[in-house]
Amino acid sequence: MTDKASLPPSEIIDGEDDGSEEATPACVLVFNANDPSGAGGLTADITTIASVGGHPVAVACGAYARDTAQIFDHFSFDDEAVTEQARAVLEDLPVQAIKVGFLGSAENVSAVAEITTDYDEVPVIAYMPNLSWWREELIDEYLDAFRELLLPQTSVLVGNHSTLWRWLLPDWNSDRSPTARDLARAASDMGVPYTLVTGIPLPEQFVENVLASPQMVLGTGKFELFDATFSGAGDTLSAALTALVAAGNDLGEATSEALSYLDRCLDAGFRPGMGHIVPDRMFWAQPDDDSDTEEEETAIDEAQALEGFVMPPHDTKH
């Protein structure tokens, strides 16, 4: 039997390693902003989805003015432009999953919510990035619209622990930090069945990523904290998860595979400019090294298998 750790991600997601010409990539619809630095945004989504064997169907909702170190500004597209892009491809391509990244405006949130309403059988994975670089009044408008219109349709919410804490539990007054289940409960109040919380601090330079529902922790992945600052990790993880779900993997298996994939991307990360390190989403295409296989096997073994949780279609509640 072929060891999955020895296969490139594109063969893992397809579930086909026999070169069958009949297999076609799953179509993954992505709403996000263009990132000219290549660190995150649509560039990260497209590269990640293609790397793990999906077909990216990318809808640009705006564009960042940024480098690999920081975001200077963002220019949002008109909501009609977003709608026209999405409707055109949806009438042509069978989309198996939808990823929602940064949409740029409350109007675009409304437009995307209207589109996902019409495709309520398609799972929606929503990633909430850190928006602290943006103007406060725009952040409030955006988060309010996202909470009211898109969270009720979200199958899995993905976000960093601190980001979700500030958004979902702003009045948290306990001496302890909220757990993944606390955040999952808060998201569930808005209609989200599953929440993937990343970057939960652990002792000794480790972080934990937890997939949770309001009732229970469904699985965890513990990873060593890299001694570096990355740009684009969240988009990479959420895009990989969406593509793996689109390919027919159940949520638990898709989460485990996506976390292992991100770990390898970060381990092979590189600094293309003067800013932060960018994940190498095509790490498997680099020349082989004897140590690579051992490291990949270790990374997959250390991530607790998250199997047996079926992805529900989102229910429209607005």
PDB file of C-alpha atoms in Angstrom:
ATOM      1  CA  MET A   1       0.000   0.000   0.000  1.00  0.00           C
ATOM      2  CA  THR A   2       1.250   3.483  -0.847  1.00  0.00           C
ATOM      3  CA  ASP A   3       1.912   5.668   2.187  1.00  0.00           C
ATOM      4  CA  LYS A   4      -0.183   8.873   1.964  1.00  0.00           C
ATOM      5  CA  ALA A   5       2.717  10.800   3.477  1.00  0.00           C
ATOM      6  CA  SER A   6       4.782  10.024   0.367  1.00  0.00           C
ATOM      7  CA  LEU A   7       2.202  11.452  -2.031  1.00  0.00           C
ATOM      8  CA  PRO A   8       1.908  15.079  -3.120  1.00  0.00           C
ATOM      9  CA  PRO A   9      -1.241  16.740  -1.729  1.00  0.00           C
ATOM     10  CA  SER A  10      -2.877  16.720  -5.153  1.00  0.00           C
ATOM     11  CA  GLU A  11      -2.947  12.911  -5.080  1.00  0.00           C
ATOM     12  CA  ILE A  12      -4.106  12.779  -1.467  1.00  0.00           C
ATOM     13  CA  ILE A  13      -7.161  14.972  -2.094  1.00  0.00           C
ATOM     14  CA  ASP A  14      -8.231  13.182  -5.256  1.00  0.00           C
ATOM     15  CA  GLY A  15      -8.104   9.812  -3.583  1.00  0.00           C
ATOM     16  CA  GLU A  16      -6.714   8.632  -6.942  1.00  0.00           C
ATOM     17  CA  ASP A  17      -3.053   7.765  -7.415  1.00  0.00           C
ATOM     18  CA  ASP A  18      -3.466   5.573 -10.509  1.00  0.00           C
ATOM     19  CA  GLY A  19      -3.346   8.392 -13.056  1.00  0.00           C
ATOM     20  CA  SER A  20      -6.974   7.886 -14.078  1.00  0.00           C
ATOM     21  CA  GLU A  21      -7.978  10.416 -16.723  1.00  0.00           C
ATOM     22  CA  GLU A  22     -11.608  10.222 -15.630  1.00  0.00           C
ATOM     23  CA  ALA A  23     -10.942  11.976 -12.299  1.00  0.00           C
ATOM     24  CA  THR A  24     -11.727  15.688 -12.442  1.00  0.00           C
ATOM     25  CA  PRO A  25     -10.753  18.262  -9.807  1.00  0.00           C
ATOM     26  CA  ALA A  26     -13.458  19.498  -7.472  1.00  0.00           C
ATOM     27  CA  CYS A  27     -14.488  23.090  -8.193  1.00  0.00           C
ATOM     28  CA  VAL A  28     -13.945  25.395  -5.221  1.00  0.00           C
ATOM     29  CA  LEU A  29     -15.562  28.843  -5.297  1.00  0.00           C
ATOM     30  CA  VAL A  30     -13.551  31.470  -3.422  1.00  0.00           C
ATOM     31  CA  PHE A  31     -14.515  35.025  -2.493  1.00  0.00           C
ATOM     32  CA  ASN A  32     -11.498  37.062  -1.398  1.00  0.00           C
ATOM     33  CA  ALA A  33      -9.408  40.156  -2.067  1.00  0.00           C
ATOM     34  CA  ASN A  34      -6.385  40.161  -4.342  1.00  0.00           C
ATOM     35  CA  ASP A  35      -3.055  40.299  -2.508  1.00  0.00           C
ATOM     36  CA  PRO A  36      -0.301  41.545  -4.851  1.00  0.00           C
ATOM     37  CA  SER A  37       2.445  40.348  -2.493  1.00  0.00           C
ATOM     38  CA  GLY A  38       1.359  36.726  -2.867  1.00  0.00           C
ATOM     39  CA  ALA A  39       1.249  36.277   0.906  1.00  0.00           C
ATOM     40  CA  GLY A  40      -2.510  35.802   1.312  1.00  0.00           C
ATOM     41  CA  GLY A  41      -5.787  36.661  -0.351  1.00  0.00           C
ATOM     42  CA  LEU A  42      -6.758  35.168  -3.681  1.00  0.00           C
ATOM     43  CA  THR A  43      -3.154  34.298  -4.520  1.00  0.00           C
ATOM     44  CA  ALA A  44      -2.944  32.081  -1.449  1.00  0.00           C
ATOM     45  CA  ASP A  45      -6.344  30.552  -2.161  1.00  0.00           C
ATOM     46  CA  ILE A  46      -5.627  29.751  -5.802  1.00  0.00           C
ATOM     47  CA  THR A  47      -2.184  28.277  -5.124  1.00  0.00           C
ATOM     48  CA  THR A  48      -3.409  26.224  -2.184  1.00  0.00           C
ATOM     49  CA  ILE A  49      -6.486  24.821  -3.907  1.00  0.00           C
ATOM     50  CA  ALA A  50      -4.482  23.883  -6.991  1.00  0.00           C
ATOM     51  CA  SER A  51      -1.728  22.389  -4.827  1.00  0.00           C
ATOM     52  CA  VAL A  52      -4.116  20.005  -3.096  1.00  0.00           C
ATOM     53  CA  GLY A  53      -5.835  18.986  -6.305  1.00  0.00           C
ATOM     54  CA  GLY A  54      -8.874  21.280  -6.600  1.00  0.00           C
ATOM     55  CA  HIS A  55      -9.938  23.686  -9.322  1.00  0.00           C
ATOM     56  CA  PRO A  56     -10.012  27.266  -7.969  1.00  0.00           C
ATOM     57  CA  VAL A  57     -12.985  29.377  -9.054  1.00  0.00           C
ATOM     58  CA  ALA A  58     -11.824  32.772  -7.804  1.00  0.00           C
ATOM     59  CA  VAL A  59     -14.059  35.818  -7.387  1.00  0.00           C
ATOM     60  CA  ALA A  60     -12.186  39.057  -6.644  1.00  0.00           C
ATOM     61  CA  CYS A  61     -13.988  41.212  -4.080  1.00  0.00           C
ATOM     62  CA  GLY A  62     -11.338  43.915  -3.956  1.00  0.00           C
ATOM     63  CA  ALA A  63      -7.596  44.458  -3.775  1.00  0.00           C
ATOM     64  CA  TYR A  64      -5.086  45.127  -1.029  1.00  0.00           C
ATOM     65  CA  ALA A  65      -2.309  47.676  -1.210  1.00  0.00           C
ATOM     66  CA  ARG A  66       0.206  45.700   0.813  1.00  0.00           C
ATOM     67  CA  ASP A  67       3.586  44.024   0.957  1.00  0.00           C
ATOM     68  CA  THR A  68       4.686  40.921   2.846  1.00  0.00           C
ATOM     69  CA  ALA A  69       4.947  42.892   6.108  1.00  0.00           C
ATOM     70  CA  GLN A  70       1.743  44.913   6.371  1.00  0.00           C
ATOM     71  CA  ILE A  71      -1.504  46.056   4.792  1.00  0.00           C
ATOM     72  CA  PHE A  72      -1.533  49.730   3.832  1.00  0.00           C
ATOM     73  CA  ASP A  73      -5.010  49.991   2.322  1.00  0.00           C
ATOM     74  CA  HIS A  74      -7.817  48.074   0.658  1.00  0.00           C
ATOM     75  CA  PHE A  75      -9.975  48.949  -2.322  1.00  0.00           C
ATOM     76  CA  SER A  76     -13.352  47.252  -2.365  1.00  0.00           C
ATOM     77  CA  PHE A  77     -15.090  46.261  -5.573  1.00  0.00           C
ATOM     78  CA  ASP A  78     -18.719  47.216  -6.140  1.00  0.00           C
ATOM     79  CA  ASP A  79     -21.142  44.554  -4.929  1.00  0.00           C
ATOM     80  CA  GLU A  80     -22.620  44.286  -8.428  1.00  0.00           C
ATOM     81  CA  ALA A  81     -19.182  43.404  -9.819  1.00  0.00           C
ATOM     82  CA  VAL A  82     -18.822  40.662  -7.201  1.00  0.00           C
ATOM     83  CA  THR A  83     -22.271  39.290  -7.985  1.00  0.00           C
ATOM     84  CA  GLU A  84     -21.714  39.272 -11.749  1.00  0.00           C
ATOM     85  CA  GLN A  85     -18.417  37.391 -11.390  1.00  0.00           C
ATOM     86  CA  ALA A  86     -19.934  34.728  -9.181  1.00  0.00           C
ATOM     87  CA  ARG A  87     -23.180  34.260 -11.107  1.00  0.00           C
ATOM     88  CA  ALA A  88     -21.308  33.818 -14.393  1.00  0.00           C
ATOM     89  CA  VAL A  89     -19.176  30.909 -13.134  1.00  0.00           C
ATOM     90  CA  LEU A  90     -21.941  29.338 -11.045  1.00  0.00           C
ATOM     91  CA  GLU A  91     -24.110  28.993 -14.139  1.00  0.00           C
ATOM     92  CA  ASP A  92     -21.272  27.119 -15.848  1.00  0.00           C
ATOM     93  CA  LEU A  93     -19.357  25.150 -13.211  1.00  0.00           C
ATOM     94  CA  PRO A  94     -20.553  22.653 -10.573  1.00  0.00           C
ATOM     95  CA  VAL A  95     -19.161  24.068  -7.325  1.00  0.00           C
ATOM     96  CA  GLN A  96     -18.643  21.577  -4.489  1.00  0.00           C
ATOM     97  CA  ALA A  97     -17.659  24.007  -1.699  1.00  0.00           C
ATOM     98  CA  ILE A  98     -17.392  27.736  -1.071  1.00  0.00           C
ATOM     99  CA  LYS A  99     -14.683  29.588   0.826  1.00  0.00           C
ATOM    100  CA  VAL A 100     -15.418  33.089   2.091  1.00  0.00           C
ATOM    101  CA  GLY A 101     -12.362  35.223   2.813  1.00  0.00           C
ATOM    102  CA  PHE A 102     -12.170  39.005   3.181  1.00  0.00           C
ATOM    103  CA  LEU A 103     -15.051  40.592   1.257  1.00  0.00           C
ATOM    104  CA  GLY A 104     -14.079  44.219   1.781  1.00  0.00           C
ATOM    105  CA  SER A 105     -17.429  45.826   2.616  1.00  0.00           C
ATOM    106  CA  ALA A 106     -20.780  45.212   4.255  1.00  0.00           C
ATOM    107  CA  GLU A 107     -22.391  45.527   0.815  1.00  0.00           C
ATOM    108  CA  ASN A 108     -20.252  42.686  -0.508  1.00  0.00           C
ATOM    109  CA  VAL A 109     -21.149  40.580   2.533  1.00  0.00           C
ATOM    110  CA  SER A 110     -24.792  41.044   1.619  1.00  0.00           C
ATOM    111  CA  ALA A 111     -24.115  40.142  -2.023  1.00  0.00           C
ATOM    112  CA  VAL A 112     -22.249  36.954  -1.123  1.00  0.00           C
ATOM    113  CA  ALA A 113     -24.944  35.991   1.393  1.00  0.00           C
ATOM    114  CA  GLU A 114     -27.564  36.309  -1.340  1.00  0.00           C
ATOM    115  CA  ILE A 115     -25.513  34.048  -3.617  1.00  0.00           C
ATOM    116  CA  THR A 116     -24.936  31.377  -0.982  1.00  0.00           C
ATOM    117  CA  THR A 117     -28.650  31.442  -0.206  1.00  0.00           C
ATOM    118  CA  ASP A 118     -29.315  30.193  -3.726  1.00  0.00           C
ATOM    119  CA  TYR A 119     -26.811  27.349  -3.262  1.00  0.00           C
ATOM    120  CA  ASP A 120     -27.700  26.242   0.236  1.00  0.00           C
ATOM    121  CA  GLU A 121     -26.715  22.627  -0.475  1.00  0.00           C
ATOM    122  CA  VAL A 122     -23.064  23.707  -0.890  1.00  0.00           C
ATOM    123  CA  PRO A 123     -20.975  23.837   2.327  1.00  0.00           C
ATOM    124  CA  VAL A 124     -19.516  27.242   3.224  1.00  0.00           C
ATOM    125  CA  ILE A 125     -16.185  27.599   5.009  1.00  0.00           C
ATOM    126  CA  ALA A 126     -15.722  31.156   6.286  1.00  0.00           C
ATOM    127  CA  TYR A 127     -12.337  32.519   7.361  1.00  0.00           C
ATOM    128  CA  MET A 128     -12.225  35.631   9.528  1.00  0.00           C
ATOM    129  CA  PRO A 129      -8.828  37.362   9.296  1.00  0.00           C
ATOM    130  CA  ASN A 130      -7.377  39.915  11.673  1.00  0.00           C
ATOM    131  CA  LEU A 131      -8.860  43.280  10.651  1.00  0.00           C
ATOM    132  CA  SER A 132      -6.965  45.485  13.114  1.00  0.00           C
ATOM    133  CA  TRP A 133      -5.270  47.325  10.216  1.00  0.00           C
ATOM    134  CA  TRP A 134      -8.676  48.683   9.045  1.00  0.00           C
ATOM    135  CA  ARG A 135     -10.655  51.716  10.226  1.00  0.00           C
ATOM    136  CA  GLU A 136     -12.739  50.987  13.312  1.00  0.00           C
ATOM    137  CA  GLU A 137     -16.073  52.086  11.867  1.00  0.00           C
ATOM    138  CA  LEU A 138     -15.547  49.900   8.788  1.00  0.00           C
ATOM    139  CA  ILE A 139     -14.620  46.930  10.964  1.00  0.00           C
ATOM    140  CA  ASP A 140     -17.812  47.300  12.979  1.00  0.00           C
ATOM    141  CA  GLU A 141     -20.010  47.536   9.884  1.00  0.00           C
ATOM    142  CA  TYR A 142     -18.309  44.553   8.286  1.00  0.00           C
ATOM    143  CA  LEU A 143     -18.458  42.289  11.347  1.00  0.00           C
ATOM    144  CA  ASP A 144     -22.084  43.177  12.047  1.00  0.00           C
ATOM    145  CA  ALA A 145     -23.088  42.302   8.472  1.00  0.00           C
ATOM    146  CA  PHE A 146     -21.025  39.115   8.520  1.00  0.00           C
ATOM    147  CA  ARG A 147     -22.556  38.028  11.830  1.00  0.00           C
ATOM    148  CA  GLU A 148     -26.112  38.683  10.698  1.00  0.00           C
ATOM    149  CA  LEU A 149     -25.999  37.549   7.071  1.00  0.00           C
ATOM    150  CA  LEU A 150     -23.204  35.020   6.553  1.00  0.00           C
ATOM    151  CA  LEU A 151     -22.672  33.213   9.842  1.00  0.00           C
ATOM    152  CA  PRO A 152     -26.170  31.661   9.652  1.00  0.00           C
ATOM    153  CA  GLN A 153     -25.064  30.043   6.383  1.00  0.00           C
ATOM    154  CA  THR A 154     -21.568  29.021   7.483  1.00  0.00           C
ATOM    155  CA  SER A 155     -20.785  25.318   7.856  1.00  0.00           C
ATOM    156  CA  VAL A 156     -17.339  25.853   9.415  1.00  0.00           C
ATOM    157  CA  LEU A 157     -15.935  29.094  10.833  1.00  0.00           C
ATOM    158  CA  VAL A 158     -12.133  29.309  10.809  1.00  0.00           C
ATOM    159  CA  GLY A 159     -10.140  31.888  12.730  1.00  0.00           C
ATOM    160  CA  ASN A 160      -7.299  32.571  15.107  1.00  0.00           C
ATOM    161  CA  HIS A 161      -8.140  32.256  18.803  1.00  0.00           C
ATOM    162  CA  SER A 162      -7.502  35.932  19.584  1.00  0.00           C
ATOM    163  CA  THR A 163      -9.417  37.158  16.514  1.00  0.00           C
ATOM    164  CA  LEU A 164     -12.493  35.053  17.268  1.00  0.00           C
ATOM    165  CA  TRP A 165     -12.311  35.978  20.954  1.00  0.00           C
ATOM    166  CA  ARG A 166     -12.448  39.714  20.194  1.00  0.00           C
ATOM    167  CA  TRP A 167     -15.273  39.253  17.705  1.00  0.00           C
ATOM    168  CA  LEU A 168     -17.524  36.604  19.238  1.00  0.00           C
ATOM    169  CA  LEU A 169     -16.917  37.171  22.955  1.00  0.00           C
ATOM    170  CA  PRO A 170     -16.128  40.891  23.351  1.00  0.00           C
ATOM    171  CA  ASP A 171     -17.574  40.990  26.875  1.00  0.00           C
ATOM    172  CA  TRP A 172     -15.648  37.965  28.155  1.00  0.00           C
ATOM    173  CA  ASN A 173     -14.719  38.741  31.760  1.00  0.00           C
ATOM    174  CA  SER A 174     -13.384  35.461  33.112  1.00  0.00           C
ATOM    175  CA  ASP A 175      -9.817  35.193  34.391  1.00  0.00           C
ATOM    176  CA  ARG A 176      -9.203  32.312  31.994  1.00  0.00           C
ATOM    177  CA  SER A 177      -9.093  32.557  28.219  1.00  0.00           C
ATOM    178  CA  PRO A 178     -12.121  31.208  26.361  1.00  0.00           C
ATOM    179  CA  THR A 179     -11.771  27.643  25.158  1.00  0.00           C
ATOM    180  CA  ALA A 180     -12.495  26.439  21.651  1.00  0.00           C
ATOM    181  CA  ARG A 181     -15.866  25.182  22.893  1.00  0.00           C
ATOM    182  CA  ASP A 182     -16.658  28.613  24.340  1.00  0.00           C
ATOM    183  CA  LEU A 183     -16.010  30.145  20.938  1.00  0.00           C
ATOM    184  CA  ALA A 184     -17.941  27.367  19.201  1.00  0.00           C
ATOM    185  CA  ARG A 185     -20.925  28.058  21.451  1.00  0.00           C
ATOM    186  CA  ALA A 186     -20.805  31.749  20.599  1.00  0.00           C
ATOM    187  CA  ALA A 187     -20.609  30.930  16.878  1.00  0.00           C
ATOM    188  CA  SER A 188     -23.434  28.407  17.272  1.00  0.00           C
ATOM    189  CA  ASP A 189     -25.676  31.168  18.579  1.00  0.00           C
ATOM    190  CA  MET A 190     -25.310  32.692  15.094  1.00  0.00           C
ATOM    191  CA  GLY A 191     -26.038  29.359  13.376  1.00  0.00           C
ATOM    192  CA  VAL A 192     -22.527  27.909  12.874  1.00  0.00           C
ATOM    193  CA  PRO A 193     -22.344  24.144  13.591  1.00  0.00           C
ATOM    194  CA  TYR A 194     -18.519  23.809  13.641  1.00  0.00           C
ATOM    195  CA  THR A 195     -15.643  26.155  14.509  1.00  0.00           C
ATOM    196  CA  LEU A 196     -11.949  25.567  13.817  1.00  0.00           C
ATOM    197  CA  VAL A 197      -9.962  27.651  16.297  1.00  0.00           C
ATOM    198  CA  THR A 198      -6.273  28.066  15.490  1.00  0.00           C
ATOM    199  CA  GLY A 199      -3.259  29.322  17.411  1.00  0.00           C
ATOM    200  CA  ILE A 200      -4.414  28.459  20.943  1.00  0.00           C
ATOM    201  CA  PRO A 201      -1.286  29.019  23.076  1.00  0.00           C
ATOM    202  CA  LEU A 202       0.174  26.026  24.902  1.00  0.00           C
ATOM    203  CA  PRO A 203       3.263  25.763  27.146  1.00  0.00           C
ATOM    204  CA  GLU A 204       6.741  25.168  25.739  1.00  0.00           C
ATOM    205  CA  GLN A 205       6.297  26.945  22.403  1.00  0.00           C
ATOM    206  CA  PHE A 206       3.409  24.851  21.138  1.00  0.00           C
ATOM    207  CA  VAL A 207       0.027  25.879  19.773  1.00  0.00           C
ATOM    208  CA  GLU A 208      -3.167  23.892  19.457  1.00  0.00           C
ATOM    209  CA  ASN A 209      -5.727  23.964  16.685  1.00  0.00           C
ATOM    210  CA  VAL A 210      -9.136  22.684  17.750  1.00  0.00           C
ATOM    211  CA  LEU A 211     -12.205  21.680  15.775  1.00  0.00           C
ATOM    212  CA  ALA A 212     -15.196  22.071  18.074  1.00  0.00           C
ATOM    213  CA  SER A 213     -18.951  22.110  18.200  1.00  0.00           C
ATOM    214  CA  PRO A 214     -20.960  23.610  21.042  1.00  0.00           C
ATOM    215  CA  GLN A 215     -21.319  20.131  22.537  1.00  0.00           C
ATOM    216  CA  MET A 216     -17.788  18.759  22.295  1.00  0.00           C
ATOM    217  CA  VAL A 217     -14.231  18.997  21.040  1.00  0.00           C
ATOM    218  CA  LEU A 218     -14.185  16.931  17.863  1.00  0.00           C
ATOM    219  CA  GLY A 219     -10.404  16.783  17.511  1.00  0.00           C
ATOM    220  CA  THR A 220      -7.163  18.624  18.015  1.00  0.00           C
ATOM    221  CA  GLY A 221      -3.826  19.121  16.326  1.00  0.00           C
ATOM    222  CA  LYS A 222      -0.788  20.176  18.340  1.00  0.00           C
ATOM    223  CA  PHE A 223       2.084  21.853  16.518  1.00  0.00           C
ATOM    224  CA  GLU A 224       5.376  23.425  17.502  1.00  0.00           C
ATOM    225  CA  LEU A 225       5.361  27.217  17.229  1.00  0.00           C
ATOM    226  CA  PHE A 226       7.708  28.397  14.492  1.00  0.00           C
ATOM    227  CA  ASP A 227      10.227  31.029  15.493  1.00  0.00           C
ATOM    228  CA  ALA A 228       9.128  33.309  12.656  1.00  0.00           C
ATOM    229  CA  THR A 229       6.310  35.628  11.590  1.00  0.00           C
ATOM    230  CA  PHE A 230       4.189  34.397   8.684  1.00  0.00           C
ATOM    231  CA  SER A 231       1.752  36.119   6.344  1.00  0.00           C
ATOM    232  CA  GLY A 232      -1.041  34.109   4.747  1.00  0.00           C
ATOM    233  CA  ALA A 233      -1.288  31.106   7.064  1.00  0.00           C
ATOM    234  CA  GLY A 234      -5.016  31.551   7.744  1.00  0.00           C
ATOM    235  CA  ASP A 235      -5.969  31.824   4.085  1.00  0.00           C
ATOM    236  CA  THR A 236      -3.814  28.772   3.346  1.00  0.00           C
ATOM    237  CA  LEU A 237      -5.472  26.627   6.007  1.00  0.00           C
ATOM    238  CA  SER A 238      -9.038  27.635   5.187  1.00  0.00           C
ATOM    239  CA  ALA A 239      -8.512  27.209   1.429  1.00  0.00           C
ATOM    240  CA  ALA A 240      -7.011  23.741   1.942  1.00  0.00           C
ATOM    241  CA  LEU A 241      -9.896  22.750   4.207  1.00  0.00           C
ATOM    242  CA  THR A 242     -12.453  23.952   1.671  1.00  0.00           C
ATOM    243  CA  ALA A 243     -10.776  22.085  -1.186  1.00  0.00           C
ATOM    244  CA  LEU A 244     -10.563  18.869   0.835  1.00  0.00           C
ATOM    245  CA  VAL A 245     -14.236  19.114   1.786  1.00  0.00           C
ATOM    246  CA  ALA A 246     -15.085  19.812  -1.865  1.00  0.00           C
ATOM    247  CA  ALA A 247     -13.272  16.616  -2.860  1.00  0.00           C
ATOM    248  CA  GLY A 248     -15.610  14.563  -0.679  1.00  0.00           C
ATOM    249  CA  ASN A 249     -13.587  14.122   2.503  1.00  0.00           C
ATOM    250  CA  ASP A 250     -15.586  14.200   5.724  1.00  0.00           C
ATOM    251  CA  LEU A 251     -14.952  17.212   7.926  1.00  0.00           C
ATOM    252  CA  GLY A 252     -12.716  15.411  10.419  1.00  0.00           C
ATOM    253  CA  GLU A 253     -10.411  13.934   7.818  1.00  0.00           C
ATOM    254  CA  ALA A 254     -10.347  17.182   5.837  1.00  0.00           C
ATOM    255  CA  THR A 255      -9.368  19.147   8.953  1.00  0.00           C
ATOM    256  CA  SER A 256      -6.565  16.747   9.846  1.00  0.00           C
ATOM    257  CA  GLU A 257      -5.190  16.803   6.300  1.00  0.00           C
ATOM    258  CA  ALA A 258      -5.469  20.606   6.055  1.00  0.00           C
ATOM    259  CA  LEU A 259      -3.592  21.135   9.334  1.00  0.00           C
ATOM    260  CA  SER A 260      -0.825  18.767   8.261  1.00  0.00           C
ATOM    261  CA  TYR A 261      -0.608  20.511   4.892  1.00  0.00           C
ATOM    262  CA  LEU A 262      -0.313  23.930   6.569  1.00  0.00           C
ATOM    263  CA  ASP A 263       2.410  22.630   8.880  1.00  0.00           C
ATOM    264  CA  ARG A 264       4.460  21.516   5.877  1.00  0.00           C
ATOM    265  CA  CYS A 265       3.833  24.833   4.092  1.00  0.00           C
ATOM    266  CA  LEU A 266       5.120  26.767   7.096  1.00  0.00           C
ATOM    267  CA  ASP A 267       8.071  24.445   7.579  1.00  0.00           C
ATOM    268  CA  ALA A 268       9.115  25.111   3.969  1.00  0.00           C
ATOM    269  CA  GLY A 269       8.225  28.825   4.153  1.00  0.00           C
ATOM    270  CA  PHE A 270      10.431  31.437   2.512  1.00  0.00           C
ATOM    271  CA  ARG A 271      10.960  35.197   2.653  1.00  0.00           C
ATOM    272  CA  PRO A 272      10.464  36.616  -0.882  1.00  0.00           C
ATOM    273  CA  GLY A 273      10.961  40.235   0.166  1.00  0.00           C
ATOM    274  CA  MET A 274      11.926  42.274   3.191  1.00  0.00           C
ATOM    275  CA  GLY A 275       8.820  41.436   5.229  1.00  0.00           C
ATOM    276  CA  HIS A 276       7.380  38.274   6.720  1.00  0.00           C
ATOM    277  CA  ILE A 277       7.824  34.657   5.696  1.00  0.00           C
ATOM    278  CA  VAL A 278       5.306  33.284   3.185  1.00  0.00           C
ATOM    279  CA  PRO A 279       4.104  29.649   3.335  1.00  0.00           C
ATOM    280  CA  ASP A 280       5.452  27.498   0.504  1.00  0.00           C
ATOM    281  CA  ARG A 281       2.181  26.049  -0.736  1.00  0.00           C
ATOM    282  CA  MET A 282       3.985  24.027  -3.398  1.00  0.00           C
ATOM    283  CA  PHE A 283       6.530  22.499  -1.006  1.00  0.00           C
ATOM    284  CA  TRP A 284       5.934  19.032  -2.421  1.00  0.00           C
ATOM    285  CA  ALA A 285       7.140  20.150  -5.841  1.00  0.00           C
ATOM    286  CA  GLN A 286      10.612  21.004  -4.516  1.00  0.00           C
ATOM    287  CA  PRO A 287      13.542  18.587  -5.045  1.00  0.00           C
ATOM    288  CA  ASP A 288      13.324  15.571  -2.734  1.00  0.00           C
ATOM    289  CA  ASP A 289      15.512  15.306   0.316  1.00  0.00           C
ATOM    290  CA  ASP A 290      15.926  12.171   2.394  1.00  0.00           C
ATOM    291  CA  SER A 291      14.734  13.968   5.504  1.00  0.00           C
ATOM    292  CA  ASP A 292      11.542  15.271   3.882  1.00  0.00           C
ATOM    293  CA  THR A 293       9.643  11.992   4.073  1.00  0.00           C
ATOM    294  CA  GLU A 294      10.498  11.488   7.731  1.00  0.00           C
ATOM    295  CA  GLU A 295       9.417  15.036   8.614  1.00  0.00           C
ATOM    296  CA  GLU A 296       6.126  14.698   6.725  1.00  0.00           C
ATOM    297  CA  GLU A 297       5.328  11.384   8.396  1.00  0.00           C
ATOM    298  CA  THR A 298       6.033  12.955  11.795  1.00  0.00           C
ATOM    299  CA  ALA A 299       3.829  15.963  11.048  1.00  0.00           C
ATOM    300  CA  ILE A 300       0.893  13.769  10.042  1.00  0.00           C
ATOM    301  CA  ASP A 301       1.366  11.400  12.980  1.00  0.00           C
ATOM    302  CA  GLU A 302       1.419  14.264  15.481  1.00  0.00           C
ATOM    303  CA  ALA A 303      -1.929  15.618  14.258  1.00  0.00           C
ATOM    304  CA  GLN A 304      -4.697  13.664  15.929  1.00  0.00           C
ATOM    305  CA  ALA A 305      -6.929  12.060  13.315  1.00  0.00           C
ATOM    306  CA  LEU A 306     -10.257  13.859  13.060  1.00  0.00           C
ATOM    307  CA  GLU A 307     -12.498  11.423  11.261  1.00  0.00           C
ATOM    308  CA  GLY A 308     -16.176  10.659  11.036  1.00  0.00           C
ATOM    309  CA  PHE A 309     -17.794  14.098  11.107  1.00  0.00           C
ATOM    310  CA  VAL A 310     -19.975  14.666   8.063  1.00  0.00           C
ATOM    311  CA  MET A 311     -20.091  18.175   6.638  1.00  0.00           C
ATOM    312  CA  PRO A 312     -23.685  19.474   6.806  1.00  0.00           C
ATOM    313  CA  PRO A 313     -25.088  21.743   4.108  1.00  0.00           C
ATOM    314  CA  HIS A 314     -25.598  25.246   5.429  1.00  0.00           C
ATOM    315  CA  ASP A 315     -29.102  26.303   6.365  1.00  0.00           C
ATOM    316  CA  THR A 316     -30.268  29.694   5.252  1.00  0.00           C
ATOM    317  CA  LYS A 317     -31.613  31.607   8.247  1.00  0.00           C
ATOM    318  CA  HIS A 318     -32.053  35.132   7.022  1.00  0.00           C
TER     319      HIS A 318
END
